[in-house]
Structures are given as C-alpha cells and as structure tokens.
C-alpha cells in the first residue's frame, strides 16, 4: 500500500504510527513534493469512490483565493476541481491510503486506517 502524507499533519503521523504498530508494509509519498498529476488524481478518486470536491480542503488560504467554495460540484466542473488539486496539492485531503486490493481510503480516523489494513 501507499500513503500520501504531509509530515506536518497530525492525522498523517497518527496513520503512520498505526500502520507501524500493525507491522504493515507501505510506501510513503510526500505528495506536496511528489505532486500527483491530474490522471493520478482521477485514478485515486476512482479508487476512493469519491469526487474531487469530496477530498478538497476548502478551508485552506489558496482555496479562498481560488473561490473554490463557490464552484459548482457537478460533472461539468469536475476537471476544474482536479486541475486545482494537481496545481495546489495542499488542497488534497490527507492522508490517502491506497490499499492492496485496488481501493483507497482517506485515513483521517483510526477506523479508516484499520479499514485499509483489512483489505
């Protein structure tokens, strides 16, 4: 499995601690440095079963600058949202764990991380 993290994020550090405590094998991706492209974001969204607005951190300063809260949340604006996430990776909710079975979870809770471990 792979986990997208921001080392400054307490939820990311908690997820890593739980993965380590369970002896999980995983790869860490510092997604602010190793920024996912639009196609990769689309693939992760498919694995998550979510839309881009579902994983967007709308409280970030750049989200306010872009006016993201006012953007439509529909098929016609999906690509705009994805482009924003690729251009401003700090907007991506974290941590995201891609499980070995081809699914993914946003691992903000212990329950979600354990869900990823069980796959």
PDB file of C-alpha atoms in Angstrom:
ATOM      1  CA  UNK A   1       0.000   0.000   0.000  1.00  0.00           C
ATOM      2  CA  UNK A   2       0.969   3.615  -0.390  1.00  0.00           C
ATOM      3  CA  UNK A   3       0.132   6.523   1.899  1.00  0.00           C
ATOM      4  CA  UNK A   4       0.091  10.134   0.755  1.00  0.00           C
ATOM      5  CA  UNK A   5       1.171  12.339   3.638  1.00  0.00           C
ATOM      6  CA  UNK A   6       2.160  15.799   4.723  1.00  0.00           C
ATOM      7  CA  UNK A   7       4.681  15.270   7.555  1.00  0.00           C
ATOM      8  CA  UNK A   8       3.343  18.376   9.335  1.00  0.00           C
ATOM      9  CA  UNK A   9      -0.139  16.821   9.585  1.00  0.00           C
ATOM     10  CA  UNK A  10      -1.047  15.167  12.898  1.00  0.00           C
ATOM     11  CA  UNK A  11      -3.592  12.849  11.186  1.00  0.00           C
ATOM     12  CA  UNK A  12      -0.833  11.651   8.840  1.00  0.00           C
ATOM     13  CA  UNK A  13       1.546  10.995  11.717  1.00  0.00           C
ATOM     14  CA  UNK A  14      -1.198   9.092  13.573  1.00  0.00           C
ATOM     15  CA  UNK A  15      -1.902   6.968  10.499  1.00  0.00           C
ATOM     16  CA  UNK A  16       1.803   6.151  10.105  1.00  0.00           C
ATOM     17  CA  UNK A  17       2.049   5.194  13.777  1.00  0.00           C
ATOM     18  CA  UNK A  18      -0.891   2.831  13.446  1.00  0.00           C
ATOM     19  CA  UNK A  19       0.497   1.279  10.255  1.00  0.00           C
ATOM     20  CA  UNK A  20       3.844   0.767  12.007  1.00  0.00           C
ATOM     21  CA  UNK A  21       2.189  -0.695  15.123  1.00  0.00           C
ATOM     22  CA  UNK A  22       0.356  -3.196  12.930  1.00  0.00           C
ATOM     23  CA  UNK A  23       3.534  -4.111  11.036  1.00  0.00           C
ATOM     24  CA  UNK A  24       2.101  -3.003   7.702  1.00  0.00           C
ATOM     25  CA  UNK A  25       4.247  -2.767   4.616  1.00  0.00           C
ATOM     26  CA  UNK A  26       3.752   0.551   2.878  1.00  0.00           C
ATOM     27  CA  UNK A  27       5.412   3.271   0.848  1.00  0.00           C
ATOM     28  CA  UNK A  28       5.278   6.898   1.957  1.00  0.00           C
ATOM     29  CA  UNK A  29       4.608   9.575  -0.616  1.00  0.00           C
ATOM     30  CA  UNK A  30       5.182  13.184   0.378  1.00  0.00           C
ATOM     31  CA  UNK A  31       2.552  14.436  -2.035  1.00  0.00           C
ATOM     32  CA  UNK A  32       3.428  18.114  -1.574  1.00  0.00           C
ATOM     33  CA  UNK A  33       6.862  17.345  -3.048  1.00  0.00           C
ATOM     34  CA  UNK A  34       5.975  14.407  -5.316  1.00  0.00           C
ATOM     35  CA  UNK A  35       2.828  16.045  -6.655  1.00  0.00           C
ATOM     36  CA  UNK A  36       0.246  13.758  -8.280  1.00  0.00           C
ATOM     37  CA  UNK A  37      -0.828  14.698 -11.780  1.00  0.00           C
ATOM     38  CA  UNK A  38      -4.404  15.017 -12.948  1.00  0.00           C
ATOM     39  CA  UNK A  39      -4.581  11.433 -14.251  1.00  0.00           C
ATOM     40  CA  UNK A  40      -3.239  10.102 -10.975  1.00  0.00           C
ATOM     41  CA  UNK A  41      -5.796  12.141  -9.022  1.00  0.00           C
ATOM     42  CA  UNK A  42      -8.560  10.754 -11.248  1.00  0.00           C
ATOM     43  CA  UNK A  43      -7.329   7.214 -10.570  1.00  0.00           C
ATOM     44  CA  UNK A  44      -7.254   7.777  -6.808  1.00  0.00           C
ATOM     45  CA  UNK A  45     -10.726   9.328  -6.889  1.00  0.00           C
ATOM     46  CA  UNK A  46     -11.985   6.232  -8.696  1.00  0.00           C
ATOM     47  CA  UNK A  47     -10.357   4.010  -6.075  1.00  0.00           C
ATOM     48  CA  UNK A  48     -11.889   6.141  -3.311  1.00  0.00           C
ATOM     49  CA  UNK A  49     -15.305   6.217  -4.958  1.00  0.00           C
ATOM     50  CA  UNK A  50     -15.353   9.987  -4.372  1.00  0.00           C
ATOM     51  CA  UNK A  51     -15.469  13.211  -6.343  1.00  0.00           C
ATOM     52  CA  UNK A  52     -12.692  15.827  -6.259  1.00  0.00           C
ATOM     53  CA  UNK A  53     -14.721  18.203  -4.073  1.00  0.00           C
ATOM     54  CA  UNK A  54     -15.019  15.396  -1.522  1.00  0.00           C
ATOM     55  CA  UNK A  55     -11.236  15.419  -0.946  1.00  0.00           C
ATOM     56  CA  UNK A  56     -10.648  19.170  -1.229  1.00  0.00           C
ATOM     57  CA  UNK A  57      -9.551  21.126   1.815  1.00  0.00           C
ATOM     58  CA  UNK A  58     -11.793  24.128   1.276  1.00  0.00           C
ATOM     59  CA  UNK A  59     -10.559  25.991   4.361  1.00  0.00           C
ATOM     60  CA  UNK A  60      -7.032  26.460   3.002  1.00  0.00           C
ATOM     61  CA  UNK A  61      -5.974  30.007   2.058  1.00  0.00           C
ATOM     62  CA  UNK A  62      -5.444  29.047  -1.584  1.00  0.00           C
ATOM     63  CA  UNK A  63      -8.982  27.633  -1.696  1.00  0.00           C
ATOM     64  CA  UNK A  64     -10.277  31.018  -0.578  1.00  0.00           C
ATOM     65  CA  UNK A  65      -8.114  32.767  -3.177  1.00  0.00           C
ATOM     66  CA  UNK A  66      -9.496  30.490  -5.902  1.00  0.00           C
ATOM     67  CA  UNK A  67     -13.068  30.867  -4.675  1.00  0.00           C
ATOM     68  CA  UNK A  68     -13.463  27.095  -4.564  1.00  0.00           C
ATOM     69  CA  UNK A  69     -16.389  27.155  -2.137  1.00  0.00           C
ATOM     70  CA  UNK A  70     -18.476  28.817  -4.858  1.00  0.00           C
ATOM     71  CA  UNK A  71     -17.558  26.337  -7.602  1.00  0.00           C
ATOM     72  CA  UNK A  72     -20.305  24.049  -8.840  1.00  0.00           C
ATOM     73  CA  UNK A  73     -19.994  20.426  -7.785  1.00  0.00           C
ATOM     74  CA  UNK A  74     -21.047  18.594 -10.910  1.00  0.00           C
ATOM     75  CA  UNK A  75     -19.706  16.667 -13.890  1.00  0.00           C
ATOM     76  CA  UNK A  76     -19.174  19.890 -15.838  1.00  0.00           C
ATOM     77  CA  UNK A  77     -16.727  21.273 -13.274  1.00  0.00           C
ATOM     78  CA  UNK A  78     -15.044  18.003 -12.254  1.00  0.00           C
ATOM     79  CA  UNK A  79     -11.983  18.646 -14.428  1.00  0.00           C
ATOM     80  CA  UNK A  80     -11.621  22.151 -12.983  1.00  0.00           C
ATOM     81  CA  UNK A  81     -11.537  20.702  -9.468  1.00  0.00           C
ATOM     82  CA  UNK A  82      -8.997  18.051 -10.469  1.00  0.00           C
ATOM     83  CA  UNK A  83      -6.770  20.667 -12.138  1.00  0.00           C
ATOM     84  CA  UNK A  84      -6.887  22.745  -8.943  1.00  0.00           C
ATOM     85  CA  UNK A  85      -5.831  19.742  -6.840  1.00  0.00           C
ATOM     86  CA  UNK A  86      -2.937  18.989  -9.195  1.00  0.00           C
ATOM     87  CA  UNK A  87      -1.833  22.640  -9.248  1.00  0.00           C
ATOM     88  CA  UNK A  88      -2.271  23.137  -5.493  1.00  0.00           C
ATOM     89  CA  UNK A  89      -1.622  19.763  -3.795  1.00  0.00           C
ATOM     90  CA  UNK A  90      -2.054  21.327  -0.358  1.00  0.00           C
ATOM     91  CA  UNK A  91      -5.773  21.268  -1.135  1.00  0.00           C
ATOM     92  CA  UNK A  92      -5.813  17.452  -1.173  1.00  0.00           C
ATOM     93  CA  UNK A  93      -7.272  15.874   1.963  1.00  0.00           C
ATOM     94  CA  UNK A  94      -4.779  13.678   3.776  1.00  0.00           C
ATOM     95  CA  UNK A  95      -3.680  11.067   4.419  1.00  0.00           C
ATOM     96  CA  UNK A  96      -4.830   8.969   1.495  1.00  0.00           C
ATOM     97  CA  UNK A  97      -4.036   5.279   1.685  1.00  0.00           C
ATOM     98  CA  UNK A  98      -4.174   3.144  -1.438  1.00  0.00           C
ATOM     99  CA  UNK A  99      -4.897  -0.431  -0.410  1.00  0.00           C
ATOM    100  CA  UNK A 100      -3.531  -3.561  -1.994  1.00  0.00           C
ATOM    101  CA  UNK A 101      -6.966  -4.575  -3.301  1.00  0.00           C
ATOM    102  CA  UNK A 102      -7.172  -1.547  -5.609  1.00  0.00           C
ATOM    103  CA  UNK A 103      -9.302   0.588  -3.308  1.00  0.00           C
ATOM    104  CA  UNK A 104      -8.302   3.609  -1.254  1.00  0.00           C
ATOM    105  CA  UNK A 105      -9.381   5.437   1.893  1.00  0.00           C
ATOM    106  CA  UNK A 106      -8.916   8.866   3.368  1.00  0.00           C
ATOM    107  CA  UNK A 107      -7.215   7.766   6.574  1.00  0.00           C
ATOM    108  CA  UNK A 108      -8.194  10.578   8.933  1.00  0.00           C
ATOM    109  CA  UNK A 109      -9.501   8.197  11.591  1.00  0.00           C
ATOM    110  CA  UNK A 110      -8.142   5.045  13.199  1.00  0.00           C
ATOM    111  CA  UNK A 111     -11.170   3.200  11.826  1.00  0.00           C
ATOM    112  CA  UNK A 112     -10.359   4.256   8.244  1.00  0.00           C
ATOM    113  CA  UNK A 113      -6.717   3.202   8.581  1.00  0.00           C
ATOM    114  CA  UNK A 114      -7.766  -0.160  10.008  1.00  0.00           C
ATOM    115  CA  UNK A 115     -10.170  -0.497   7.085  1.00  0.00           C
ATOM    116  CA  UNK A 116      -7.264  -0.060   4.674  1.00  0.00           C
ATOM    117  CA  UNK A 117      -5.226  -2.619   6.637  1.00  0.00           C
ATOM    118  CA  UNK A 118      -8.008  -5.181   6.325  1.00  0.00           C
ATOM    119  CA  UNK A 119      -8.093  -5.038   2.526  1.00  0.00           C
TER     120      UNK A 119
END
